[in-house]
PDB file of C-alpha atoms in Angstrom:
ATOM      1  CA  UNK U   1       0.123  -0.224   0.137  1.00  0.00           C
ATOM      2  CA  UNK U   2       2.953   2.391   0.796  1.00  0.00           C
ATOM      3  CA  UNK U   3       4.585   2.068  -2.536  1.00  0.00           C
ATOM      4  CA  UNK U   4       1.046   2.916  -4.192  1.00  0.00           C
ATOM      5  CA  UNK U   5       0.621   5.725  -2.112  1.00  0.00           C
ATOM      6  CA  UNK U   6       4.145   6.926  -2.858  1.00  0.00           C
ATOM      7  CA  UNK U   7       3.263   6.514  -6.750  1.00  0.00           C
ATOM      8  CA  UNK U   8       0.167   8.861  -6.037  1.00  0.00           C
ATOM      9  CA  UNK U   9       1.925  11.586  -4.158  1.00  0.00           C
ATOM     10  CA  UNK U  10       4.505  11.840  -6.646  1.00  0.00           C
ATOM     11  CA  UNK U  11       1.972  11.987  -9.458  1.00  0.00           C
ATOM     12  CA  UNK U  12       0.366  14.971  -7.467  1.00  0.00           C
ATOM     13  CA  UNK U  13       3.357  16.690  -6.782  1.00  0.00           C
ATOM     14  CA  UNK U  14       4.923  16.664 -10.117  1.00  0.00           C
ATOM     15  CA  UNK U  15       3.138  19.054 -12.085  1.00  0.00           C
ATOM     16  CA  UNK U  16       3.846  21.672 -14.555  1.00  0.00           C
ATOM     17  CA  UNK U  17       3.723  24.569 -11.954  1.00  0.00           C
ATOM     18  CA  UNK U  18       6.100  22.936  -9.748  1.00  0.00           C
ATOM     19  CA  UNK U  19       8.418  21.483 -12.238  1.00  0.00           C
ATOM     20  CA  UNK U  20       8.645  25.243 -13.615  1.00  0.00           C
ATOM     21  CA  UNK U  21       9.168  26.410 -10.075  1.00  0.00           C
ATOM     22  CA  UNK U  22      12.061  23.857  -9.244  1.00  0.00           C
ATOM     23  CA  UNK U  23      13.795  24.307 -12.464  1.00  0.00           C
ATOM     24  CA  UNK U  24      13.582  27.956 -11.753  1.00  0.00           C
ATOM     25  CA  UNK U  25      15.491  27.577  -8.397  1.00  0.00           C
ATOM     26  CA  UNK U  26      17.825  25.033 -10.030  1.00  0.00           C
ATOM     27  CA  UNK U  27      18.714  27.645 -13.108  1.00  0.00           C
ATOM     28  CA  UNK U  28      18.103  31.031 -11.270  1.00  0.00           C
ATOM     29  CA  UNK U  29      19.979  30.961  -8.085  1.00  0.00           C
ATOM     30  CA  UNK U  30      23.327  29.471  -9.596  1.00  0.00           C
ATOM     31  CA  UNK U  31      22.975  32.083 -12.609  1.00  0.00           C
ATOM     32  CA  UNK U  32      22.341  35.160 -10.743  1.00  0.00           C
ATOM     33  CA  UNK U  33      25.386  34.554  -8.538  1.00  0.00           C
ATOM     34  CA  UNK U  34      27.676  33.464 -11.462  1.00  0.00           C
ATOM     35  CA  UNK U  35      27.024  36.811 -13.124  1.00  0.00           C
ATOM     36  CA  UNK U  36      27.888  38.442 -10.253  1.00  0.00           C
ATOM     37  CA  UNK U  37      31.064  36.577  -9.748  1.00  0.00           C
ATOM     38  CA  UNK U  38      32.255  36.749 -13.454  1.00  0.00           C
ATOM     39  CA  UNK U  39      33.557  40.297 -13.463  1.00  0.00           C
ATOM     40  CA  UNK U  40      35.901  41.601 -10.508  1.00  0.00           C
ATOM     41  CA  UNK U  41      37.413  38.462  -9.530  1.00  0.00           C
ATOM     42  CA  UNK U  42      40.609  36.752 -10.702  1.00  0.00           C
ATOM     43  CA  UNK U  43      40.132  33.193 -11.137  1.00  0.00           C
ATOM     44  CA  UNK U  44      42.819  30.461 -12.183  1.00  0.00           C
ATOM     45  CA  UNK U  45      40.831  27.331 -12.040  1.00  0.00           C
ATOM     46  CA  UNK U  46      37.105  26.651 -12.846  1.00  0.00           C
ATOM     47  CA  UNK U  47      36.719  24.831  -9.386  1.00  0.00           C
ATOM     48  CA  UNK U  48      37.379  28.391  -8.008  1.00  0.00           C
ATOM     49  CA  UNK U  49      34.067  29.620  -9.972  1.00  0.00           C
ATOM     50  CA  UNK U  50      32.185  26.798  -8.983  1.00  0.00           C
ATOM     51  CA  UNK U  51      32.938  27.734  -5.002  1.00  0.00           C
ATOM     52  CA  UNK U  52      32.101  31.234  -5.440  1.00  0.00           C
ATOM     53  CA  UNK U  53      29.011  30.497  -7.616  1.00  0.00           C
ATOM     54  CA  UNK U  54      27.401  28.133  -4.849  1.00  0.00           C
ATOM     55  CA  UNK U  55      28.537  30.625  -2.591  1.00  0.00           C
ATOM     56  CA  UNK U  56      26.533  33.835  -1.422  1.00  0.00           C
ATOM     57  CA  UNK U  57      22.979  33.445  -1.995  1.00  0.00           C
ATOM     58  CA  UNK U  58      22.649  29.660  -1.957  1.00  0.00           C
ATOM     59  CA  UNK U  59      23.959  29.410   1.453  1.00  0.00           C
ATOM     60  CA  UNK U  60      22.182  32.053   3.048  1.00  0.00           C
ATOM     61  CA  UNK U  61      18.694  31.008   1.846  1.00  0.00           C
ATOM     62  CA  UNK U  62      19.506  27.040   1.802  1.00  0.00           C
ATOM     63  CA  UNK U  63      17.328  25.918   4.692  1.00  0.00           C
ATOM     64  CA  UNK U  64      14.408  28.177   2.898  1.00  0.00           C
ATOM     65  CA  UNK U  65      15.407  26.637  -0.371  1.00  0.00           C
ATOM     66  CA  UNK U  66      14.878  23.009   1.071  1.00  0.00           C
ATOM     67  CA  UNK U  67      11.515  23.844   2.606  1.00  0.00           C
ATOM     68  CA  UNK U  68       9.944  25.484  -0.133  1.00  0.00           C
ATOM     69  CA  UNK U  69      10.537  22.954  -2.507  1.00  0.00           C
ATOM     70  CA  UNK U  70       7.292  20.379  -1.216  1.00  0.00           C
ATOM     71  CA  UNK U  71       6.336  21.371   1.857  1.00  0.00           C
ATOM     72  CA  UNK U  72       3.664  24.454   0.599  1.00  0.00           C
ATOM     73  CA  UNK U  73       1.964  21.614  -1.030  1.00  0.00           C
ATOM     74  CA  UNK U  74       1.749  19.726   1.940  1.00  0.00           C
ATOM     75  CA  UNK U  75       0.630  22.846   4.114  1.00  0.00           C
ATOM     76  CA  UNK U  76      -1.796  23.872   1.760  1.00  0.00           C
ATOM     77  CA  UNK U  77      -3.406  20.377   2.098  1.00  0.00           C
ATOM     78  CA  UNK U  78      -3.486  21.002   5.733  1.00  0.00           C
ATOM     79  CA  UNK U  79      -5.161  24.150   5.897  1.00  0.00           C
ATOM     80  CA  UNK U  80      -7.841  22.848   3.379  1.00  0.00           C
ATOM     81  CA  UNK U  81      -8.449  19.966   5.899  1.00  0.00           C
ATOM     82  CA  UNK U  82      -7.925  17.644   2.560  1.00  0.00           C
ATOM     83  CA  UNK U  83      -5.820  15.106   4.959  1.00  0.00           C
ATOM     84  CA  UNK U  84      -8.966  14.297   7.089  1.00  0.00           C
ATOM     85  CA  UNK U  85     -10.825  12.842   4.286  1.00  0.00           C
ATOM     86  CA  UNK U  86      -8.245  10.652   3.151  1.00  0.00           C
ATOM     87  CA  UNK U  87      -8.331   8.510   6.195  1.00  0.00           C
ATOM     88  CA  UNK U  88     -11.641   6.594   4.631  1.00  0.00           C
ATOM     89  CA  UNK U  89      -9.397   5.134   1.976  1.00  0.00           C
ATOM     90  CA  UNK U  90      -5.671   5.396   3.322  1.00  0.00           C
ATOM     91  CA  UNK U  91      -4.646   4.701   6.841  1.00  0.00           C
ATOM     92  CA  UNK U  92      -3.164   8.153   8.128  1.00  0.00           C
ATOM     93  CA  UNK U  93       0.296   6.567   9.029  1.00  0.00           C
ATOM     94  CA  UNK U  94       0.719   5.045   5.587  1.00  0.00           C
ATOM     95  CA  UNK U  95      -0.232   8.921   3.887  1.00  0.00           C
ATOM     96  CA  UNK U  96       2.115  10.544   6.502  1.00  0.00           C
ATOM     97  CA  UNK U  97       5.125   8.710   5.629  1.00  0.00           C
ATOM     98  CA  UNK U  98       4.454   8.655   2.101  1.00  0.00           C
ATOM     99  CA  UNK U  99       4.229  12.601   2.379  1.00  0.00           C
ATOM    100  CA  UNK U 100       7.296  12.245   4.399  1.00  0.00           C
ATOM    101  CA  UNK U 101       9.238  10.381   1.883  1.00  0.00           C
ATOM    102  CA  UNK U 102       8.191  12.019  -1.164  1.00  0.00           C
ATOM    103  CA  UNK U 103       9.379  15.355   0.694  1.00  0.00           C
ATOM    104  CA  UNK U 104      12.497  14.113   1.285  1.00  0.00           C
ATOM    105  CA  UNK U 105      13.163  12.500  -2.127  1.00  0.00           C
ATOM    106  CA  UNK U 106      12.202  15.750  -3.935  1.00  0.00           C
ATOM    107  CA  UNK U 107      14.110  17.933  -1.710  1.00  0.00           C
ATOM    108  CA  UNK U 108      17.447  15.767  -2.118  1.00  0.00           C
ATOM    109  CA  UNK U 109      17.017  15.476  -6.141  1.00  0.00           C
ATOM    110  CA  UNK U 110      16.594  19.561  -6.259  1.00  0.00           C
ATOM    111  CA  UNK U 111      19.261  20.522  -3.743  1.00  0.00           C
ATOM    112  CA  UNK U 112      21.583  17.889  -5.616  1.00  0.00           C
ATOM    113  CA  UNK U 113      21.022  19.180  -9.012  1.00  0.00           C
ATOM    114  CA  UNK U 114      21.051  22.904  -7.581  1.00  0.00           C
ATOM    115  CA  UNK U 115      24.818  22.137  -7.008  1.00  0.00           C
ATOM    116  CA  UNK U 116      25.821  19.432  -9.364  1.00  0.00           C
ATOM    117  CA  UNK U 117      24.481  20.979 -12.633  1.00  0.00           C
ATOM    118  CA  UNK U 118      26.224  24.521 -12.092  1.00  0.00           C
ATOM    119  CA  UNK U 119      29.360  22.428 -11.495  1.00  0.00           C
ATOM    120  CA  UNK U 120      28.995  20.318 -14.728  1.00  0.00           C
ATOM    121  CA  UNK U 121      28.733  23.702 -16.477  1.00  0.00           C
ATOM    122  CA  UNK U 122      31.528  25.290 -15.094  1.00  0.00           C
ATOM    123  CA  UNK U 123      33.892  22.634 -14.798  1.00  0.00           C
ATOM    124  CA  UNK U 124      33.437  21.042 -18.309  1.00  0.00           C
ATOM    125  CA  UNK U 125      31.520  23.167 -20.498  1.00  0.00           C
ATOM    126  CA  UNK U 126      32.303  27.125 -19.747  1.00  0.00           C
ATOM    127  CA  UNK U 127      35.753  27.229 -20.725  1.00  0.00           C
ATOM    128  CA  UNK U 128      34.991  26.160 -24.135  1.00  0.00           C
ATOM    129  CA  UNK U 129      32.213  29.256 -24.332  1.00  0.00           C
ATOM    130  CA  UNK U 130      34.849  31.879 -22.860  1.00  0.00           C
ATOM    131  CA  UNK U 131      32.507  33.630 -20.280  1.00  0.00           C
ATOM    132  CA  UNK U 132      35.303  33.733 -17.258  1.00  0.00           C
ATOM    133  CA  UNK U 133      38.660  35.177 -18.073  1.00  0.00           C
ATOM    134  CA  UNK U 134      41.226  32.948 -16.159  1.00  0.00           C
ATOM    135  CA  UNK U 135      44.520  34.446 -14.886  1.00  0.00           C
ATOM    136  CA  UNK U 136      47.677  32.562 -15.988  1.00  0.00           C
ATOM    137  CA  UNK U 137      48.916  30.365 -13.108  1.00  0.00           C
ATOM    138  CA  UNK U 138      52.683  29.717 -11.880  1.00  0.00           C
ATOM    139  CA  UNK U 139      54.538  27.073 -10.349  1.00  0.00           C
ATOM    140  CA  UNK U 140      54.506  29.145  -7.360  1.00  0.00           C
ATOM    141  CA  UNK U 141      50.899  29.918  -6.978  1.00  0.00           C
ATOM    142  CA  UNK U 142      48.774  27.753  -4.628  1.00  0.00           C
ATOM    143  CA  UNK U 143      45.059  27.866  -5.202  1.00  0.00           C
ATOM    144  CA  UNK U 144      43.422  27.674  -1.607  1.00  0.00           C
ATOM    145  CA  UNK U 145      41.889  24.174  -0.942  1.00  0.00           C
ATOM    146  CA  UNK U 146      38.634  23.918   0.723  1.00  0.00           C
ATOM    147  CA  UNK U 147      36.980  21.123   3.066  1.00  0.00           C
ATOM    148  CA  UNK U 148      35.958  18.297   0.498  1.00  0.00           C
ATOM    149  CA  UNK U 149      38.901  19.157  -1.990  1.00  0.00           C
ATOM    150  CA  UNK U 150      40.155  15.943  -0.658  1.00  0.00           C
ATOM    151  CA  UNK U 151      38.255  14.181  -3.149  1.00  0.00           C
ATOM    152  CA  UNK U 152      39.510  16.169  -6.092  1.00  0.00           C
ATOM    153  CA  UNK U 153      42.606  13.636  -6.199  1.00  0.00           C
ATOM    154  CA  UNK U 154      39.845  11.174  -7.238  1.00  0.00           C
ATOM    155  CA  UNK U 155      38.861  13.276  -9.974  1.00  0.00           C
ATOM    156  CA  UNK U 156      36.583  16.542 -10.313  1.00  0.00           C
ATOM    157  CA  UNK U 157      33.640  14.279 -11.272  1.00  0.00           C
ATOM    158  CA  UNK U 158      33.874  12.412  -8.177  1.00  0.00           C
ATOM    159  CA  UNK U 159      34.247  15.549  -5.898  1.00  0.00           C
ATOM    160  CA  UNK U 160      31.247  17.257  -7.697  1.00  0.00           C
ATOM    161  CA  UNK U 161      29.133  14.097  -7.184  1.00  0.00           C
ATOM    162  CA  UNK U 162      30.074  13.749  -3.493  1.00  0.00           C
ATOM    163  CA  UNK U 163      30.120  17.029  -2.301  1.00  0.00           C
ATOM    164  CA  UNK U 164      26.652  17.994  -4.230  1.00  0.00           C
ATOM    165  CA  UNK U 165      25.131  14.983  -2.501  1.00  0.00           C
ATOM    166  CA  UNK U 166      26.301  16.195   0.794  1.00  0.00           C
ATOM    167  CA  UNK U 167      24.546  19.328   0.365  1.00  0.00           C
ATOM    168  CA  UNK U 168      21.504  17.260  -0.475  1.00  0.00           C
ATOM    169  CA  UNK U 169      21.355  15.217   2.415  1.00  0.00           C
ATOM    170  CA  UNK U 170      21.813  18.334   4.436  1.00  0.00           C
ATOM    171  CA  UNK U 171      18.790  19.580   2.927  1.00  0.00           C
ATOM    172  CA  UNK U 172      16.662  16.551   3.263  1.00  0.00           C
ATOM    173  CA  UNK U 173      17.546  16.518   7.150  1.00  0.00           C
ATOM    174  CA  UNK U 174      16.256  20.369   7.100  1.00  0.00           C
ATOM    175  CA  UNK U 175      12.979  20.015   5.110  1.00  0.00           C
ATOM    176  CA  UNK U 176      12.233  16.534   6.992  1.00  0.00           C
ATOM    177  CA  UNK U 177      12.583  18.756  10.621  1.00  0.00           C
ATOM    178  CA  UNK U 178      10.196  21.184   9.112  1.00  0.00           C
ATOM    179  CA  UNK U 179       7.846  18.632   7.818  1.00  0.00           C
ATOM    180  CA  UNK U 180       7.420  17.119  11.311  1.00  0.00           C
ATOM    181  CA  UNK U 181       7.236  20.476  12.857  1.00  0.00           C
ATOM    182  CA  UNK U 182       4.214  21.172  10.654  1.00  0.00           C
ATOM    183  CA  UNK U 183       2.287  18.286  12.008  1.00  0.00           C
ATOM    184  CA  UNK U 184       2.937  19.526  15.737  1.00  0.00           C
ATOM    185  CA  UNK U 185       2.999  23.086  15.775  1.00  0.00           C
ATOM    186  CA  UNK U 186      -0.238  25.188  15.437  1.00  0.00           C
ATOM    187  CA  UNK U 187       1.490  28.198  13.479  1.00  0.00           C
ATOM    188  CA  UNK U 188       3.068  26.874  10.411  1.00  0.00           C
ATOM    189  CA  UNK U 189       4.790  29.990  10.123  1.00  0.00           C
ATOM    190  CA  UNK U 190       6.690  29.323  13.270  1.00  0.00           C
ATOM    191  CA  UNK U 191       7.078  25.298  11.924  1.00  0.00           C
ATOM    192  CA  UNK U 192       8.772  26.571   8.938  1.00  0.00           C
ATOM    193  CA  UNK U 193      11.024  29.404  10.449  1.00  0.00           C
ATOM    194  CA  UNK U 194      12.382  27.113  13.121  1.00  0.00           C
ATOM    195  CA  UNK U 195      15.032  25.089  10.574  1.00  0.00           C
ATOM    196  CA  UNK U 196      16.076  28.606   9.124  1.00  0.00           C
ATOM    197  CA  UNK U 197      16.328  30.288  12.575  1.00  0.00           C
ATOM    198  CA  UNK U 198      18.121  27.065  13.815  1.00  0.00           C
ATOM    199  CA  UNK U 199      20.849  27.288  10.742  1.00  0.00           C
ATOM    200  CA  UNK U 200      21.404  31.108  11.526  1.00  0.00           C
ATOM    201  CA  UNK U 201      21.731  31.060  15.202  1.00  0.00           C
ATOM    202  CA  UNK U 202      24.102  28.057  15.358  1.00  0.00           C
ATOM    203  CA  UNK U 203      26.241  30.043  12.581  1.00  0.00           C
ATOM    204  CA  UNK U 204      25.827  32.921  15.078  1.00  0.00           C
ATOM    205  CA  UNK U 205      26.860  31.016  17.951  1.00  0.00           C
ATOM    206  CA  UNK U 206      29.570  29.017  16.374  1.00  0.00           C
ATOM    207  CA  UNK U 207      31.139  32.609  15.411  1.00  0.00           C
ATOM    208  CA  UNK U 208      30.790  33.784  18.747  1.00  0.00           C
ATOM    209  CA  UNK U 209      32.771  31.033  20.230  1.00  0.00           C
ATOM    210  CA  UNK U 210      35.511  31.358  17.697  1.00  0.00           C
ATOM    211  CA  UNK U 211      34.622  27.814  16.361  1.00  0.00           C
ATOM    212  CA  UNK U 212      33.197  28.800  12.976  1.00  0.00           C
ATOM    213  CA  UNK U 213      34.926  25.414  11.330  1.00  0.00           C
ATOM    214  CA  UNK U 214      31.606  23.676  13.110  1.00  0.00           C
ATOM    215  CA  UNK U 215      29.114  26.068  11.844  1.00  0.00           C
ATOM    216  CA  UNK U 216      26.198  24.874   9.349  1.00  0.00           C
ATOM    217  CA  UNK U 217      27.517  27.513   6.800  1.00  0.00           C
ATOM    218  CA  UNK U 218      30.923  26.507   7.130  1.00  0.00           C
ATOM    219  CA  UNK U 219      30.298  22.760   6.717  1.00  0.00           C
ATOM    220  CA  UNK U 220      27.987  22.982   4.327  1.00  0.00           C
ATOM    221  CA  UNK U 221      29.395  25.490   2.184  1.00  0.00           C
ATOM    222  CA  UNK U 222      32.992  25.545   3.411  1.00  0.00           C
ATOM    223  CA  UNK U 223      34.236  28.090   0.920  1.00  0.00           C
ATOM    224  CA  UNK U 224      34.864  30.888   3.259  1.00  0.00           C
ATOM    225  CA  UNK U 225      37.448  28.917   5.420  1.00  0.00           C
ATOM    226  CA  UNK U 226      40.780  27.104   4.725  1.00  0.00           C
ATOM    227  CA  UNK U 227      40.514  23.192   4.169  1.00  0.00           C
ATOM    228  CA  UNK U 228      39.093  20.968   7.140  1.00  0.00           C
ATOM    229  CA  UNK U 229      39.515  17.623   8.036  1.00  0.00           C
ATOM    230  CA  UNK U 230      36.325  15.756   7.074  1.00  0.00           C
ATOM    231  CA  UNK U 231      35.291  14.993  10.064  1.00  0.00           C
ATOM    232  CA  UNK U 232      34.389  18.418  11.377  1.00  0.00           C
ATOM    233  CA  UNK U 233      31.375  18.217   9.183  1.00  0.00           C
ATOM    234  CA  UNK U 234      30.010  15.660  11.093  1.00  0.00           C
ATOM    235  CA  UNK U 235      29.899  17.609  14.118  1.00  0.00           C
ATOM    236  CA  UNK U 236      26.800  20.026  13.458  1.00  0.00           C
ATOM    237  CA  UNK U 237      25.381  17.417  11.117  1.00  0.00           C
ATOM    238  CA  UNK U 238      25.341  15.133  14.192  1.00  0.00           C
ATOM    239  CA  UNK U 239      23.558  17.522  16.133  1.00  0.00           C
ATOM    240  CA  UNK U 240      21.146  18.007  13.490  1.00  0.00           C
ATOM    241  CA  UNK U 241      20.329  14.204  13.334  1.00  0.00           C
ATOM    242  CA  UNK U 242      19.805  14.248  16.949  1.00  0.00           C
ATOM    243  CA  UNK U 243      17.166  17.172  16.423  1.00  0.00           C
ATOM    244  CA  UNK U 244      15.691  15.271  14.016  1.00  0.00           C
ATOM    245  CA  UNK U 245      15.492  12.209  16.163  1.00  0.00           C
ATOM    246  CA  UNK U 246      13.792  14.132  18.849  1.00  0.00           C
ATOM    247  CA  UNK U 247      11.412  15.616  16.525  1.00  0.00           C
ATOM    248  CA  UNK U 248      10.501  12.859  14.701  1.00  0.00           C
ATOM    249  CA  UNK U 249      10.035  10.472  18.506  1.00  0.00           C
ATOM    250  CA  UNK U 250       8.064  13.474  19.566  1.00  0.00           C
ATOM    251  CA  UNK U 251       5.738  13.216  16.551  1.00  0.00           C
ATOM    252  CA  UNK U 252       5.055   9.749  17.025  1.00  0.00           C
ATOM    253  CA  UNK U 253       3.978  10.156  20.540  1.00  0.00           C
ATOM    254  CA  UNK U 254       2.009  12.889  19.814  1.00  0.00           C
ATOM    255  CA  UNK U 255       0.237  11.216  16.752  1.00  0.00           C
ATOM    256  CA  UNK U 256      -3.090  12.204  18.283  1.00  0.00           C
ATOM    257  CA  UNK U 257      -2.447  16.127  18.463  1.00  0.00           C
ATOM    258  CA  UNK U 258      -1.150  16.063  14.873  1.00  0.00           C
ATOM    259  CA  UNK U 259      -2.332  19.523  12.885  1.00  0.00           C
ATOM    260  CA  UNK U 260      -4.418  17.746  10.217  1.00  0.00           C
TER     261      UNK U 260
END
């Protein structure tokens, strides 16, 4: 029954309107940033252009991006009391699980493509178009390495895929936390705002205590600091997983009070 309901929910979600919206996110945000950095910056390698392209706008709005991919549709069903009428044909837990899985799947795909497609364009195609002017390098020049650059030794494509997957996983966790909060918090604005506030408050706190290497910003988009050991990115991510586990357990125990 769950597999059938997943198919139903995917068909509902993949509309022309939503596809246009998702494609707009994937294309528009990196494009705006790309044209902001193509002039006035000195680049030696395409990977530097990629780092700058996925800096700035995307890190600032990251939790919002993850949340708006699917959850507005779920919120609309909540407000219209649509979920109440599904109980006669689909068990509530099956319906909610399918919604949560579709949210995670679509969020993961969109956030992955948001990073991976600009990577492919900049590293493999942009040089042929000549949009960016690259300064000549010399043997004494060293391009600053950032966290996840460790994977460049295995090839640029491996690095791009792994890093894009990392961003997608974080997007899934943030959107899933927001999904559970929508079930438990009466004010949907507060429910959807909490992940965004958590993200930026944790950035502020880690900066305040001079441990910015553990901030969400520097571990999901690690282009503002020098290369760190890969284990450092797991510190805030582990904390995020603990928050997700707490919200999940609370949701299970509070099923009778869900905002549906």
